[in-house]
Amino acid sequence: MRNEIPLEENLNSGHLACPGCGGSLSMRLALKALGRKTYLVLTACCWSIIDGPFPYSAVKIPLMHTAFETAGSAASGIRAALDILGKKDITVMAWAGDGGTFDIGIQALSGAAERNEDFIYSCYDNEAYMNTGIQRSSGTPWGAWTTTTPESKGEQKKKIMEIMAAHRIPYAATLSPAYPEDFIRKYKKAKSIKGTKFMHILSPCPPGWKTSSEQSMKLSRMAVESGVFPLYEIENGTKYTLNNPTADFKIKPINEYISMQGRFRHLNKEQIKFMQENVTSEWQRLLRKLKYA
Amino acid sequence: MQSKIKVIPTTLKVKDLPPTAISMSNMLFNKTGSWRNYKPVYDEKLPPCNATCPSGEKIQGYLYLVKNNKFAEAWQLIKQDNPLPAVCGRVCFHPCEVECNRNDYDESVGIHNVERLIGDYGLRHNLRVKIGIKKKQQIAIIGGGPAGISAAYHLARMGYKPTIFEAERQLGGMLQYGIPSYRLPKNILQKEINSIIKMGVKVKTGMRVGKNLFIEELAKKYHAVLIATGAYKERNLDIPGEEARGVIGALDFLHEANLPRRQAGSGKKPTISKDVVIIGGGNAAMDAARSALRMGAHPKVIYRRTRNEMPAIPDEIRDTEEEKIDFIFLAAPVKVITKNNKTVALECIRMKLGSADSSGRRKPIPVKGSNFRIKTGTIIKAIGESPETSFIPASLLKDNLVCTDKWGMTAQNNIFAAGDAVTGPKTVVEAIGAGKRSAQAIDKYVRTGKVTHTEIPEVKPVRFEQLNTAYFEHAPRVSMPHLEFKQRVKSTKEVYLGYKPNEAITESDRCFSCGVCNFCDNCWVFCPDMAVIKKKNKYEFNYDYCKGCGICASECPHNVISLVEEKK
């Protein structure tokens, strides 16, 4: 029994996510943790479609669709409006994809974080512009195939967590839907903290990653276990806490994680080795930060 | 559900719309179940432990109940199949643990330890099983060993009042007279047998077939007769000097050693010399060696193959080794050296292993000229048993065993047979299983006049590879408290002391629950479409919305959910 998972459902069936979507499950878990007193700000992303066409909505809470670059500013405005109305008990959550966070929405996000606006910013990162046809974003990992990097992406994934940590916001965390208890705990913690909270969720995308739908949770789990997407929290931009379920700070090889995904199929042994070296050095960098914290 | 869904007509006019774009209904109208190519279904499968248990215990079931602190329910469940859980928890060779999928992960679940605790719990709390509607047919059971007791118990549960005819003074057969009390305390056995007698089983002791009891007469007097006489005729060594004083059979030795002092015919324990030699590598040999050790001797065990080929239960071999008993492997007896018809030494010959024989074990071949002598005053033969069949009508026999069909019916319609008399020497739990099957067959026979054979299709148990082990944590088996060497040799006290309830709960929690739902919530938690509905004691799929992604099936740790192709 997973007793720590709230029974409350704030998302309805019938939404338009692809089968096996990590983003819809992430939303479901986040709304379980936050409860009904939540206001959702949604920029252009997969979720703009998933929620349903006008005049329908799949979530059971107020939701505002806004333009691509405005998650940070729209959430700031809603927060201010609610504060004026005296509705301080309502949590505001901005929900954006990696494109809307890493690329298009970064200035609004950076501005809001600098002002330490009181809302939760959730970035469900499926590592490309999946909704519009799998174009690369600065969240796409090195070596991945996308429709705009038909050979393979030559640049590294942007270190968004370090950018957010550099804003010295009170709370930033990485989350994976494969670890629902950790996921719920982090959202509840974020809800309890005043100021800008940044939640980075790795969200498998079966059509974009070229995987089969039933493997979504396995991929999420392997990304965490292999150190590709370690689970950790940063408080006030400096205090790092590792939540990775890996024993003795050891990470598993990335090979199985890579080989399960069609978007990495073209990579040869040397390229996978290069990726592994990158993951290992990033992991060690993270461990060093833990030590200094 | 349907009535709540408000579907907005697509022909909305602008004047009908609110001033700002706000949603007016939810997405429940959109039945995403139509996207599905594969459909998940709850499809419970057979755990390997249940599949391999000769008495058909629902092992996963009682481990689940123990895990949830429901000991009485666990006892009731075990008692549906096995009348002697406290006994089996102690003496069974637990093939369930060999098949346990946890072997491929770390260590098998200590099933027999939990079973023992459940059995003891039932005895301590005087639990009772439910007895069916009274039936008047008379059934005779010849032999009060495990097979006979099991048949009597299951018949009593169905509402019969069967009669057991036992040759010895007490019921139990090999359990009573073969298995030493440091493995199976007599009071535990007695309590478990008494609880079965209380269910309405009549017992007549001192009734030996061929002497004061005749099968043909019973077959006329009773509606059905079950032959469960076991296998206790000991095999001979066939070497010179075997008839000398000081050469005894293992079962005779164990029988004498096991009797309380006042009951033994001679009034005292069998006398053995300090340098006793035991010949054989089976359970009887181990029991004899360990009993001799407890009588103050320094036993040696001679076996013609090596440790790997020994037929005894691995646990018993380990315990025997722990008690520092000497083994002489690759040696076979050739001659008993006697003086005035008294044993003084055993001449042996060295063996080497050749190619595999019909039993799959490598055949021992004598090495010429390698004879050697071991000084000894007592030689215990433990080279196997066979059923005593001289008193059984020849028409029922084949190859010196009672010949039956799959359900235990012999050539004569109302005579059934079960246990070692049918199979040759096997184990306690196999006899219990055979007793249960023959009880079912007898019930069918006395009610309908025939036993119908229903073929049960063979179901393959769940394999380790089919489980999702990501949700299992590595945990060592809870160790069984036991007496140390020094305490063991001084007394015939039970060696293993048994789990405490909290230890049994921890151990049961290690069960993978292969193929059976144990309400871990994974399917419910990981469904992106809220299509798994959590109910009180089950989960249900909402096929209106299930998109068939298959996450539930792949994340189910127990391989309970199967994906089947959607027929469109």
PDB file of N, CA, C and O in Angstrom, chain A residues 11 15-31 46-47 50 95 124 177 203-204, chain B residues 526-530 547 551:
ATOM      1  N   LEU A  11      -7.607  15.600 -11.318  1.00  0.00           N
ATOM      2  CA  LEU A  11      -7.501  15.534 -12.776  1.00  0.00           C
ATOM      3  C   LEU A  11      -8.522  14.506 -13.238  1.00  0.00           C
ATOM      4  O   LEU A  11      -8.636  13.430 -12.644  1.00  0.00           O
ATOM      5  N   HIS A  15      -8.627  13.170 -20.709  1.00  0.00           N
ATOM      6  CA  HIS A  15      -7.698  14.167 -21.242  1.00  0.00           C
ATOM      7  C   HIS A  15      -6.997  13.624 -22.491  1.00  0.00           C
ATOM      8  O   HIS A  15      -7.081  12.439 -22.802  1.00  0.00           O
ATOM      9  N   LEU A  16      -6.271  14.515 -23.176  1.00  0.00           N
ATOM     10  CA  LEU A  16      -5.802  14.147 -24.510  1.00  0.00           C
ATOM     11  C   LEU A  16      -4.335  13.759 -24.580  1.00  0.00           C
ATOM     12  O   LEU A  16      -3.724  13.784 -25.644  1.00  0.00           O
ATOM     13  N   ALA A  17      -3.729  13.390 -23.450  1.00  0.00           N
ATOM     14  CA  ALA A  17      -2.327  12.982 -23.480  1.00  0.00           C
ATOM     15  C   ALA A  17      -2.185  11.666 -24.232  1.00  0.00           C
ATOM     16  O   ALA A  17      -3.098  10.840 -24.233  1.00  0.00           O
ATOM     17  N   CYS A  18      -1.018  11.496 -24.855  1.00  0.00           N
ATOM     18  CA  CYS A  18      -0.741  10.226 -25.537  1.00  0.00           C
ATOM     19  C   CYS A  18      -0.707   9.102 -24.493  1.00  0.00           C
ATOM     20  O   CYS A  18      -0.415   9.358 -23.328  1.00  0.00           O
ATOM     21  N   PRO A  19      -0.955   7.854 -24.901  1.00  0.00           N
ATOM     22  CA  PRO A  19      -0.808   6.745 -23.952  1.00  0.00           C
ATOM     23  C   PRO A  19       0.632   6.693 -23.404  1.00  0.00           C
ATOM     24  O   PRO A  19       1.580   6.844 -24.157  1.00  0.00           O
ATOM     25  N   GLY A  20       0.757   6.525 -22.107  1.00  0.00           N
ATOM     26  CA  GLY A  20       2.082   6.421 -21.489  1.00  0.00           C
ATOM     27  C   GLY A  20       2.751   7.752 -21.238  1.00  0.00           C
ATOM     28  O   GLY A  20       3.949   7.805 -20.994  1.00  0.00           O
ATOM     29  N   CYS A  21       2.002   8.862 -21.273  1.00  0.00           N
ATOM     30  CA  CYS A  21       2.581  10.202 -21.121  1.00  0.00           C
ATOM     31  C   CYS A  21       3.057  10.417 -19.680  1.00  0.00           C
ATOM     32  O   CYS A  21       2.291  10.250 -18.733  1.00  0.00           O
ATOM     33  N   GLY A  22       4.328  10.806 -19.559  1.00  0.00           N
ATOM     34  CA  GLY A  22       4.852  11.110 -18.227  1.00  0.00           C
ATOM     35  C   GLY A  22       4.324  12.435 -17.714  1.00  0.00           C
ATOM     36  O   GLY A  22       4.180  12.643 -16.509  1.00  0.00           O
ATOM     37  N   GLY A  23       4.006  13.358 -18.619  1.00  0.00           N
ATOM     38  CA  GLY A  23       3.519  14.686 -18.239  1.00  0.00           C
ATOM     39  C   GLY A  23       2.155  14.640 -17.592  1.00  0.00           C
ATOM     40  O   GLY A  23       1.895  15.349 -16.613  1.00  0.00           O
ATOM     41  N   SER A  24       1.264  13.772 -18.093  1.00  0.00           N
ATOM     42  CA  SER A  24      -0.074  13.718 -17.502  1.00  0.00           C
ATOM     43  C   SER A  24      -0.013  13.081 -16.122  1.00  0.00           C
ATOM     44  O   SER A  24      -0.710  13.512 -15.201  1.00  0.00           O
ATOM     45  N   LEU A  25       0.852  12.067 -15.971  1.00  0.00           N
ATOM     46  CA  LEU A  25       0.986  11.458 -14.660  1.00  0.00           C
ATOM     47  C   LEU A  25       1.601  12.453 -13.674  1.00  0.00           C
ATOM     48  O   LEU A  25       1.191  12.526 -12.507  1.00  0.00           O
ATOM     49  N   SER A  26       2.568  13.252 -14.159  1.00  0.00           N
ATOM     50  CA  SER A  26       3.189  14.248 -13.279  1.00  0.00           C
ATOM     51  C   SER A  26       2.156  15.254 -12.796  1.00  0.00           C
ATOM     52  O   SER A  26       2.124  15.620 -11.621  1.00  0.00           O
ATOM     53  N   MET A  27       1.292  15.708 -13.701  1.00  0.00           N
ATOM     54  CA  MET A  27       0.238  16.653 -13.323  1.00  0.00           C
ATOM     55  C   MET A  27      -0.691  16.016 -12.294  1.00  0.00           C
ATOM     56  O   MET A  27      -1.063  16.634 -11.294  1.00  0.00           O
ATOM     57  N   ARG A  28      -1.036  14.751 -12.543  1.00  0.00           N
ATOM     58  CA  ARG A  28      -1.942  14.064 -11.622  1.00  0.00           C
ATOM     59  C   ARG A  28      -1.343  14.030 -10.212  1.00  0.00           C
ATOM     60  O   ARG A  28      -2.008  14.360  -9.232  1.00  0.00           O
ATOM     61  N   LEU A  29      -0.065  13.667 -10.131  1.00  0.00           N
ATOM     62  CA  LEU A  29       0.586  13.563  -8.823  1.00  0.00           C
ATOM     63  C   LEU A  29       0.733  14.939  -8.174  1.00  0.00           C
ATOM     64  O   LEU A  29       0.495  15.110  -6.971  1.00  0.00           O
ATOM     65  N   ALA A  30       1.103  15.952  -8.989  1.00  0.00           N
ATOM     66  CA  ALA A  30       1.294  17.299  -8.439  1.00  0.00           C
ATOM     67  C   ALA A  30      -0.018  17.822  -7.857  1.00  0.00           C
ATOM     68  O   ALA A  30      -0.055  18.389  -6.753  1.00  0.00           O
ATOM     69  N   LEU A  31      -1.123  17.597  -8.587  1.00  0.00           N
ATOM     70  CA  LEU A  31      -2.413  18.103  -8.103  1.00  0.00           C
ATOM     71  C   LEU A  31      -2.918  17.309  -6.899  1.00  0.00           C
ATOM     72  O   LEU A  31      -3.640  17.834  -6.057  1.00  0.00           O
ATOM     73  N   CYS A  46       2.640  20.853 -24.359  1.00  0.00           N
ATOM     74  CA  CYS A  46       1.773  19.694 -24.576  1.00  0.00           C
ATOM     75  C   CYS A  46       0.490  19.823 -23.770  1.00  0.00           C
ATOM     76  O   CYS A  46      -0.592  19.482 -24.229  1.00  0.00           O
ATOM     77  N   TRP A  47       0.623  20.329 -22.558  1.00  0.00           N
ATOM     78  CA  TRP A  47      -0.527  20.359 -21.668  1.00  0.00           C
ATOM     79  C   TRP A  47      -1.635  21.289 -22.159  1.00  0.00           C
ATOM     80  O   TRP A  47      -2.799  21.123 -21.782  1.00  0.00           O
ATOM     81  N   ILE A  50      -3.424  18.712 -23.936  1.00  0.00           N
ATOM     82  CA  ILE A  50      -3.894  17.635 -23.060  1.00  0.00           C
ATOM     83  C   ILE A  50      -5.144  18.060 -22.287  1.00  0.00           C
ATOM     84  O   ILE A  50      -6.087  17.285 -22.114  1.00  0.00           O
ATOM     85  N   TRP A  95       2.842  25.992 -14.991  1.00  0.00           N
ATOM     86  CA  TRP A  95       3.159  24.659 -15.533  1.00  0.00           C
ATOM     87  C   TRP A  95       3.631  24.862 -16.964  1.00  0.00           C
ATOM     88  O   TRP A  95       2.896  25.376 -17.796  1.00  0.00           O
ATOM     89  N   TYR A 124       7.821  20.481 -16.667  1.00  0.00           N
ATOM     90  CA  TYR A 124       7.854  19.047 -16.997  1.00  0.00           C
ATOM     91  C   TYR A 124       8.641  18.923 -18.290  1.00  0.00           C
ATOM     92  O   TYR A 124       8.262  19.388 -19.342  1.00  0.00           O
ATOM     93  N   PRO A 177       8.242  11.032 -11.781  1.00  0.00           N
ATOM     94  CA  PRO A 177       6.981  10.362 -11.439  1.00  0.00           C
ATOM     95  C   PRO A 177       7.165   8.893 -11.075  1.00  0.00           C
ATOM     96  O   PRO A 177       6.268   8.283 -10.500  1.00  0.00           O
ATOM     97  N   SER A 203      10.087  13.957 -17.715  1.00  0.00           N
ATOM     98  CA  SER A 203       8.795  13.394 -18.069  1.00  0.00           C
ATOM     99  C   SER A 203       8.911  12.631 -19.392  1.00  0.00           C
ATOM    100  O   SER A 203       8.964  13.232 -20.456  1.00  0.00           O
ATOM    101  N   PRO A 204       8.984  11.308 -19.351  1.00  0.00           N
ATOM    102  CA  PRO A 204       9.177  10.528 -20.574  1.00  0.00           C
ATOM    103  C   PRO A 204       8.065  10.764 -21.592  1.00  0.00           C
ATOM    104  O   PRO A 204       6.895  10.934 -21.221  1.00  0.00           O
TER     105      PRO A 204
ATOM    106  N   PHE B 526       0.399   4.652 -10.871  1.00  0.00           N
ATOM    107  CA  PHE B 526       1.100   5.006 -12.103  1.00  0.00           C
ATOM    108  C   PHE B 526       0.182   5.179 -13.306  1.00  0.00           C
ATOM    109  O   PHE B 526       0.665   5.425 -14.401  1.00  0.00           O
ATOM    110  N   CYS B 527      -1.128   5.060 -13.127  1.00  0.00           N
ATOM    111  CA  CYS B 527      -2.002   5.219 -14.292  1.00  0.00           C
ATOM    112  C   CYS B 527      -2.110   6.697 -14.666  1.00  0.00           C
ATOM    113  O   CYS B 527      -2.600   7.501 -13.873  1.00  0.00           O
ATOM    114  N   PRO B 528      -1.670   7.106 -15.864  1.00  0.00           N
ATOM    115  CA  PRO B 528      -1.745   8.520 -16.226  1.00  0.00           C
ATOM    116  C   PRO B 528      -3.181   8.947 -16.560  1.00  0.00           C
ATOM    117  O   PRO B 528      -3.437  10.134 -16.753  1.00  0.00           O
ATOM    118  N   ASP B 529      -4.096   7.985 -16.662  1.00  0.00           N
ATOM    119  CA  ASP B 529      -5.441   8.297 -17.143  1.00  0.00           C
ATOM    120  C   ASP B 529      -6.519   8.066 -16.092  1.00  0.00           C
ATOM    121  O   ASP B 529      -7.708   8.037 -16.441  1.00  0.00           O
ATOM    122  N   MET B 530      -6.112   7.893 -14.839  1.00  0.00           N
ATOM    123  CA  MET B 530      -7.070   7.661 -13.754  1.00  0.00           C
ATOM    124  C   MET B 530      -8.035   6.534 -14.122  1.00  0.00           C
ATOM    125  O   MET B 530      -9.218   6.558 -13.790  1.00  0.00           O
ATOM    126  N   LYS B 547      -6.274   3.971 -21.915  1.00  0.00           N
ATOM    127  CA  LYS B 547      -5.729   4.112 -23.264  1.00  0.00           C
ATOM    128  C   LYS B 547      -4.865   2.918 -23.652  1.00  0.00           C
ATOM    129  O   LYS B 547      -4.317   2.879 -24.743  1.00  0.00           O
ATOM    130  N   ILE B 551       1.451   0.738 -18.760  1.00  0.00           N
ATOM    131  CA  ILE B 551       2.334   1.045 -17.630  1.00  0.00           C
ATOM    132  C   ILE B 551       1.966   0.167 -16.432  1.00  0.00           C
ATOM    133  O   ILE B 551       2.845  -0.370 -15.753  1.00  0.00           O
TER     134      ILE B 551
END
